PDB file of C-alpha atoms in Angstrom:
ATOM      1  CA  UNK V 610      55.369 -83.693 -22.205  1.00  0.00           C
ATOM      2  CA  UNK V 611      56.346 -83.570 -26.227  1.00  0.00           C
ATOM      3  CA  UNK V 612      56.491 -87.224 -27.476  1.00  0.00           C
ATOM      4  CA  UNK V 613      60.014 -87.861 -28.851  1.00  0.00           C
ATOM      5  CA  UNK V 614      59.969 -88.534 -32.618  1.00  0.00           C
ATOM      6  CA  UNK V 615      63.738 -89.468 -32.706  1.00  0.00           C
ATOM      7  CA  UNK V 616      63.475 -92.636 -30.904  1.00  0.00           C
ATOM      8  CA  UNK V 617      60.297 -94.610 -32.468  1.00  0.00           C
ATOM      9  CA  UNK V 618      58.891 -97.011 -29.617  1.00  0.00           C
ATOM     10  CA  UNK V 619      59.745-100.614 -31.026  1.00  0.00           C
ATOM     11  CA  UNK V 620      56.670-102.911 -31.356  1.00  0.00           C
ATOM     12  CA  UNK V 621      57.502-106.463 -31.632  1.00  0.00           C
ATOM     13  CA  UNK V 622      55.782-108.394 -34.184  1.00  0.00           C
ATOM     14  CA  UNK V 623      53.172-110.725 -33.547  1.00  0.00           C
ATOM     15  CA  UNK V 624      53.908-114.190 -34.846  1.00  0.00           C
ATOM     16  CA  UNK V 625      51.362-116.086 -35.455  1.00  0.00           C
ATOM     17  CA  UNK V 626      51.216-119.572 -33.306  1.00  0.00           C
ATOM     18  CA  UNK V 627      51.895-121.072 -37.101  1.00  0.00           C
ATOM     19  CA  UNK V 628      55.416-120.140 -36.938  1.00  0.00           C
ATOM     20  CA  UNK V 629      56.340-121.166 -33.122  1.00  0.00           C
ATOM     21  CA  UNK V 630      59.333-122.814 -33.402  1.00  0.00           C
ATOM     22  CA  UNK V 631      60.789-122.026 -36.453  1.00  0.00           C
ATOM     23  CA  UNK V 632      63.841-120.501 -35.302  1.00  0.00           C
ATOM     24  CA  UNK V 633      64.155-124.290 -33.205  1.00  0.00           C
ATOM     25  CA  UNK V 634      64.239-126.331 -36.477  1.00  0.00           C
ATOM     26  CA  UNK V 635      66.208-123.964 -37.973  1.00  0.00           C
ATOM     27  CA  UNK V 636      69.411-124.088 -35.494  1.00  0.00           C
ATOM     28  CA  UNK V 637      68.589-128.066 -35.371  1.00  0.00           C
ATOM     29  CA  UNK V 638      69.500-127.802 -38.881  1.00  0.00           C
ATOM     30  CA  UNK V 639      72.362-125.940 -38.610  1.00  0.00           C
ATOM     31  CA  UNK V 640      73.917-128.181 -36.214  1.00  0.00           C
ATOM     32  CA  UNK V 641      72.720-131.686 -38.283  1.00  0.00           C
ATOM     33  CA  UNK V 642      74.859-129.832 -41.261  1.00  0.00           C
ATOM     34  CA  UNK V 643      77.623-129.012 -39.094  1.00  0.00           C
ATOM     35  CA  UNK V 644      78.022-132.359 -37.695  1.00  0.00           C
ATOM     36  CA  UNK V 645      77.687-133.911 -40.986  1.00  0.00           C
ATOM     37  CA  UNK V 646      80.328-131.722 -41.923  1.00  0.00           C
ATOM     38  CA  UNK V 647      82.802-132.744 -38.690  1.00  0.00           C
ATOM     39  CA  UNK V 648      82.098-136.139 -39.559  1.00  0.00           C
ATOM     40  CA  UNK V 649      83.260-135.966 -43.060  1.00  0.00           C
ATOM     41  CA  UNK V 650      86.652-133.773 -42.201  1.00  0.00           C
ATOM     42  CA  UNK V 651      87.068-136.676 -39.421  1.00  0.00           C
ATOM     43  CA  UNK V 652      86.693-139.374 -41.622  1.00  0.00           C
ATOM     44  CA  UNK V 653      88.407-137.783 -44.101  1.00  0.00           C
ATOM     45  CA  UNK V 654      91.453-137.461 -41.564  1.00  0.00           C
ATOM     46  CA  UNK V 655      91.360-141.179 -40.844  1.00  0.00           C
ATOM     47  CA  UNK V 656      91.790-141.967 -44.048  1.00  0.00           C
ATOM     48  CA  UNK V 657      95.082-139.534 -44.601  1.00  0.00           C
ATOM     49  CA  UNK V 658      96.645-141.295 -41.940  1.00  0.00           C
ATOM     50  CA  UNK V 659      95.946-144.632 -43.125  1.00  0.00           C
ATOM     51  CA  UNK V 660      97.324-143.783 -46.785  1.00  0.00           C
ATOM     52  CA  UNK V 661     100.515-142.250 -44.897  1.00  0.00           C
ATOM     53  CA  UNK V 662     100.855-145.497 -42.978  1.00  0.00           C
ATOM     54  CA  UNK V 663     100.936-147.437 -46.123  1.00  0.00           C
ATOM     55  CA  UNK V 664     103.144-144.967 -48.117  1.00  0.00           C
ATOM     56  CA  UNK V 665     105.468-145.559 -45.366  1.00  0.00           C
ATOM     57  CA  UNK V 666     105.387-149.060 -45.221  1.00  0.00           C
ATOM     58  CA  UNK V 667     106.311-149.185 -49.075  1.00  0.00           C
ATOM     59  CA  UNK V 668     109.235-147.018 -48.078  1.00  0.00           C
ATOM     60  CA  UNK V 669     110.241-149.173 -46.177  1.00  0.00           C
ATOM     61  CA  UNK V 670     109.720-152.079 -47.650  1.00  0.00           C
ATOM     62  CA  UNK V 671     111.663-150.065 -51.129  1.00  0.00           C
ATOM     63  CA  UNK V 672     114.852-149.724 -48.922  1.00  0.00           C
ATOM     64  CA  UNK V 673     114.947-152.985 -47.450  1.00  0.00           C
ATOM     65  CA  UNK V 674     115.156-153.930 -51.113  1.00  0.00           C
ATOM     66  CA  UNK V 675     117.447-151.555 -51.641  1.00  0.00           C
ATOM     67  CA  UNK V 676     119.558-152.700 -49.644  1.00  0.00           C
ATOM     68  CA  UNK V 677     119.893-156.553 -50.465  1.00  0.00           C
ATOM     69  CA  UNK V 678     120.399-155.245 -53.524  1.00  0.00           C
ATOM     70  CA  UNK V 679     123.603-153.031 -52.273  1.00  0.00           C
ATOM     71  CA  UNK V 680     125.057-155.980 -50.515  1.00  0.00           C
ATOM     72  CA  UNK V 681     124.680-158.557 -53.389  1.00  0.00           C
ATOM     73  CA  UNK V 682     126.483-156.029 -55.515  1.00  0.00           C
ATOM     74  CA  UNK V 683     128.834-156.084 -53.597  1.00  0.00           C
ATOM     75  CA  UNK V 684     129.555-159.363 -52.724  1.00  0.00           C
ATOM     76  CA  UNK V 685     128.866-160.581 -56.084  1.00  0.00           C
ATOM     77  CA  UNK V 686     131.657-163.371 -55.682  1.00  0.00           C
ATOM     78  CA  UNK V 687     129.228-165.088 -52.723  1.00  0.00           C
ATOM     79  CA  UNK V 688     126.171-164.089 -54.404  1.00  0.00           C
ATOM     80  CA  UNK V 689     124.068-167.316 -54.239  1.00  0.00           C
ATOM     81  CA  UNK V 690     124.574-167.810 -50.165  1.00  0.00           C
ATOM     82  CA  UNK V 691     122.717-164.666 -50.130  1.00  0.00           C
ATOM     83  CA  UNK V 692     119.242-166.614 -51.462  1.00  0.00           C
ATOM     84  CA  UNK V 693     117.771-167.267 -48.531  1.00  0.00           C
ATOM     85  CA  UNK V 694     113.564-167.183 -47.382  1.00  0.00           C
ATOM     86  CA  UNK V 695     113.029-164.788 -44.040  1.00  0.00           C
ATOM     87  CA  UNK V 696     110.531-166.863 -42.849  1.00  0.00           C
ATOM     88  CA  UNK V 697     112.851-169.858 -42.272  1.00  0.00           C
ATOM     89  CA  UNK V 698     114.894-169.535 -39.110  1.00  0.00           C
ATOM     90  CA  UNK V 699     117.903-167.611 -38.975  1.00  0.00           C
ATOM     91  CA  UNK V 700     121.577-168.251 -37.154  1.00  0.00           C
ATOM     92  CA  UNK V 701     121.785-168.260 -33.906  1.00  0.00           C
ATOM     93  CA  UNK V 702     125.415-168.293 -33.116  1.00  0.00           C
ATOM     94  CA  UNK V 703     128.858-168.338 -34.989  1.00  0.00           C
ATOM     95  CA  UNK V 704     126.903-166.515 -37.882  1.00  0.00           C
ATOM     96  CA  UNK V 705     129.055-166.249 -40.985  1.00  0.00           C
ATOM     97  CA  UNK V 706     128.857-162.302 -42.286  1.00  0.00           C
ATOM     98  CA  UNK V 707     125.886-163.231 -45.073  1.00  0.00           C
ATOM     99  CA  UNK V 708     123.646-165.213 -41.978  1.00  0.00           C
ATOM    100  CA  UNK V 709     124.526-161.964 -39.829  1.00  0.00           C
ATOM    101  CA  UNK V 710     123.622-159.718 -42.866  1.00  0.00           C
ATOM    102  CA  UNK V 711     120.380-162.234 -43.835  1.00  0.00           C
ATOM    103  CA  UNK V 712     119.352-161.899 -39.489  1.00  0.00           C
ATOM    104  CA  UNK V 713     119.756-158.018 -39.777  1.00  0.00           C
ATOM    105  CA  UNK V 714     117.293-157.943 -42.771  1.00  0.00           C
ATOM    106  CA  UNK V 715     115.223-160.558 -41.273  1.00  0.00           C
ATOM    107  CA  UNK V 716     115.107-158.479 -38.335  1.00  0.00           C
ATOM    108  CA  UNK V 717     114.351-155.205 -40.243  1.00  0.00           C
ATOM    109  CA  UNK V 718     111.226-156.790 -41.697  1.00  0.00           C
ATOM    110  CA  UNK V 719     109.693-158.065 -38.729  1.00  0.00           C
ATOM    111  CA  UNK V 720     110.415-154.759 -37.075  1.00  0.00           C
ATOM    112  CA  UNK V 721     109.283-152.540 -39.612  1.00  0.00           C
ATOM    113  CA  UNK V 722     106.267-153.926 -41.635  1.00  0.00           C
ATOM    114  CA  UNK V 723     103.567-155.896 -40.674  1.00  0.00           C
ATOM    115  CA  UNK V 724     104.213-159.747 -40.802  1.00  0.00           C
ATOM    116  CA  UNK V 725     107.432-158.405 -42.718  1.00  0.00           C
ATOM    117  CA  UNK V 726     108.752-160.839 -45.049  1.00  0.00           C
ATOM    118  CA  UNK V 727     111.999-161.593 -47.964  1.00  0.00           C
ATOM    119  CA  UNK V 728     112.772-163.988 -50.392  1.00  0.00           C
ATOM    120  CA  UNK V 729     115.804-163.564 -52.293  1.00  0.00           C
ATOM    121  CA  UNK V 730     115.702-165.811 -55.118  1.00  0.00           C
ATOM    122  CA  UNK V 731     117.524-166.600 -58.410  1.00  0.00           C
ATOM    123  CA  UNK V 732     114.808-167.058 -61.753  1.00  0.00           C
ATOM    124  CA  UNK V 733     116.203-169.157 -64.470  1.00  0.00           C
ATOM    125  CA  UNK V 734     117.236-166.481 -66.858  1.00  0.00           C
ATOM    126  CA  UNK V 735     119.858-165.844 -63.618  1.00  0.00           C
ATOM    127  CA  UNK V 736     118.280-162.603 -62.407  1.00  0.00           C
ATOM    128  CA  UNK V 737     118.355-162.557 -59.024  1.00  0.00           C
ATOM    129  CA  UNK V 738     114.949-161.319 -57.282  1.00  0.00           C
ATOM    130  CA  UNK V 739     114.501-159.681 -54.421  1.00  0.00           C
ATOM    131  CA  UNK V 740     111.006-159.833 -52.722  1.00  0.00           C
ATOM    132  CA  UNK V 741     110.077-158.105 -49.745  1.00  0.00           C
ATOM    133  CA  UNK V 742     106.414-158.924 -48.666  1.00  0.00           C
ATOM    134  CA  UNK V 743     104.406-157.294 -46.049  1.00  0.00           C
ATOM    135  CA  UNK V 744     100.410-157.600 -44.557  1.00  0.00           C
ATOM    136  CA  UNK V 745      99.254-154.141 -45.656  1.00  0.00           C
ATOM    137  CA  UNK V 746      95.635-154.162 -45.396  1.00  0.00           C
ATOM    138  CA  UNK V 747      96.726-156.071 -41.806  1.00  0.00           C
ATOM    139  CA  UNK V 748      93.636-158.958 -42.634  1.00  0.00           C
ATOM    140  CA  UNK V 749      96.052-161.891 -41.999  1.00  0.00           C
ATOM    141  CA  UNK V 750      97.254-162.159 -45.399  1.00  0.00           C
ATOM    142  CA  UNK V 751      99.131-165.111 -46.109  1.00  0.00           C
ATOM    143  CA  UNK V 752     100.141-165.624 -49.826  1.00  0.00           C
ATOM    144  CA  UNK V 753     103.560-164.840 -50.604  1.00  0.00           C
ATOM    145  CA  UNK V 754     103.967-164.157 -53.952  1.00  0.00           C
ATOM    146  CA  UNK V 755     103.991-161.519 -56.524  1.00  0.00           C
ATOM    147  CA  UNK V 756     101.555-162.398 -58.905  1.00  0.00           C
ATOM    148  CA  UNK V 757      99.170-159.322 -59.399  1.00  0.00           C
ATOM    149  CA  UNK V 758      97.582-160.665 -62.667  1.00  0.00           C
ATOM    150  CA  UNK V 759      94.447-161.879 -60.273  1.00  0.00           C
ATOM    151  CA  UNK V 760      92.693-160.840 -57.140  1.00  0.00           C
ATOM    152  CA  UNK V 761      93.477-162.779 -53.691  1.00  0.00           C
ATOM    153  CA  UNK V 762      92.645-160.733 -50.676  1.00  0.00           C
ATOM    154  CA  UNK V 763      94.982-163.394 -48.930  1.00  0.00           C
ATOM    155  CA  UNK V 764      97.734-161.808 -50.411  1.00  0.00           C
ATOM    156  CA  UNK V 765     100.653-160.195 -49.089  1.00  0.00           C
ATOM    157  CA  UNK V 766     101.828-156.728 -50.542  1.00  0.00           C
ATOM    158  CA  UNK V 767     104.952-157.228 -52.122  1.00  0.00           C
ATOM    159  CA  UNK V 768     107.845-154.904 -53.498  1.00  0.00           C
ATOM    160  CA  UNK V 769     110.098-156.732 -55.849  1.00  0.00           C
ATOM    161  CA  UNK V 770     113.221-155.584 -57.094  1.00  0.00           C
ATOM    162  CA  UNK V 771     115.191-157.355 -59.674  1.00  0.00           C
ATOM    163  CA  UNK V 772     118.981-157.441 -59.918  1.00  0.00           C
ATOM    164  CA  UNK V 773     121.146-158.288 -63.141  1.00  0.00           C
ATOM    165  CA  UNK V 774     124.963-159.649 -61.414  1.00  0.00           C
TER     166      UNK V 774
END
């Protein structure tokens, strides 16, 4: 019988016992990397949908504003029964059409922001300003005001809109 030079017989290589293993480490490796990589798309994730969350509640917070804004304009013969502090209790019943208007917006906050809040105010050079405060970092915030010249982590978030009548 004629050996059969086409197909060489395969001869594994020896490894020496130095190198045991290798491949081991080396798919341990590839699967620290990988999860390292998961984690960071993950947490990368979270933190998209915790920006969307607050781009929303500015939205909303921007057409609340809006909308005071709408009504006092036009209404601008009954303009200072508007003023009015959401945090104060609301009509019950018999509600004139600002208290109903004042409940609806009162309403909207709670509804749509966390610890939602309005002031509606009138500043002494008789612009009227419109306030609509929110807990955005939801840590309990409790300040309501819109001074952003210094830090407070007690603040509320606030949107203010100003309107000239």
């Amino acid at each position: 019988m004629a050996c059969n030079s086409s197909h060489p017989s395969r001869v594994l290589p020896h490894l020496p016992a130095s190198q045991g293993g290798v491949g081991m480490i080396e798919v341990l490796i590839t699967l620290l990397v990988l999860a390292a990589g998961m984690f960071g798309a993950a947490a990368m994730h979270l933190n998209t949908l915790r920006e969307s969350q607050l781009v929303n509640q500015r939205l909303h917070a921007s057409a609340l504003a809006d909308d005071i804004a709408g009504r006092l304009q036009m209404d601008r013969a009954n303009v200072s029964s508007y003023l009015f502090d959401s945090s104060q209790s609301g009509c019950s019943s018999s509600c004139s059409s600002i208290q109903t208007a004042q409940n609806t917006w009162r309403s909207t906050a709670a509804e749509q922001l966390p610890s939602g809040r309005i002031l509606l105010t009138k500043n002494v050079n008789g612009l009227y300003q419109i306030q609509v405060l929110w807990d955005e970092e939801r840590n309990g915030a409790t300040t309501a005001d819109c001074d952003f010249t210094s830090s407070n982590a007690s603040r509320l978030a606030c949107y203010q809109l100003v309107v000239q009548l």
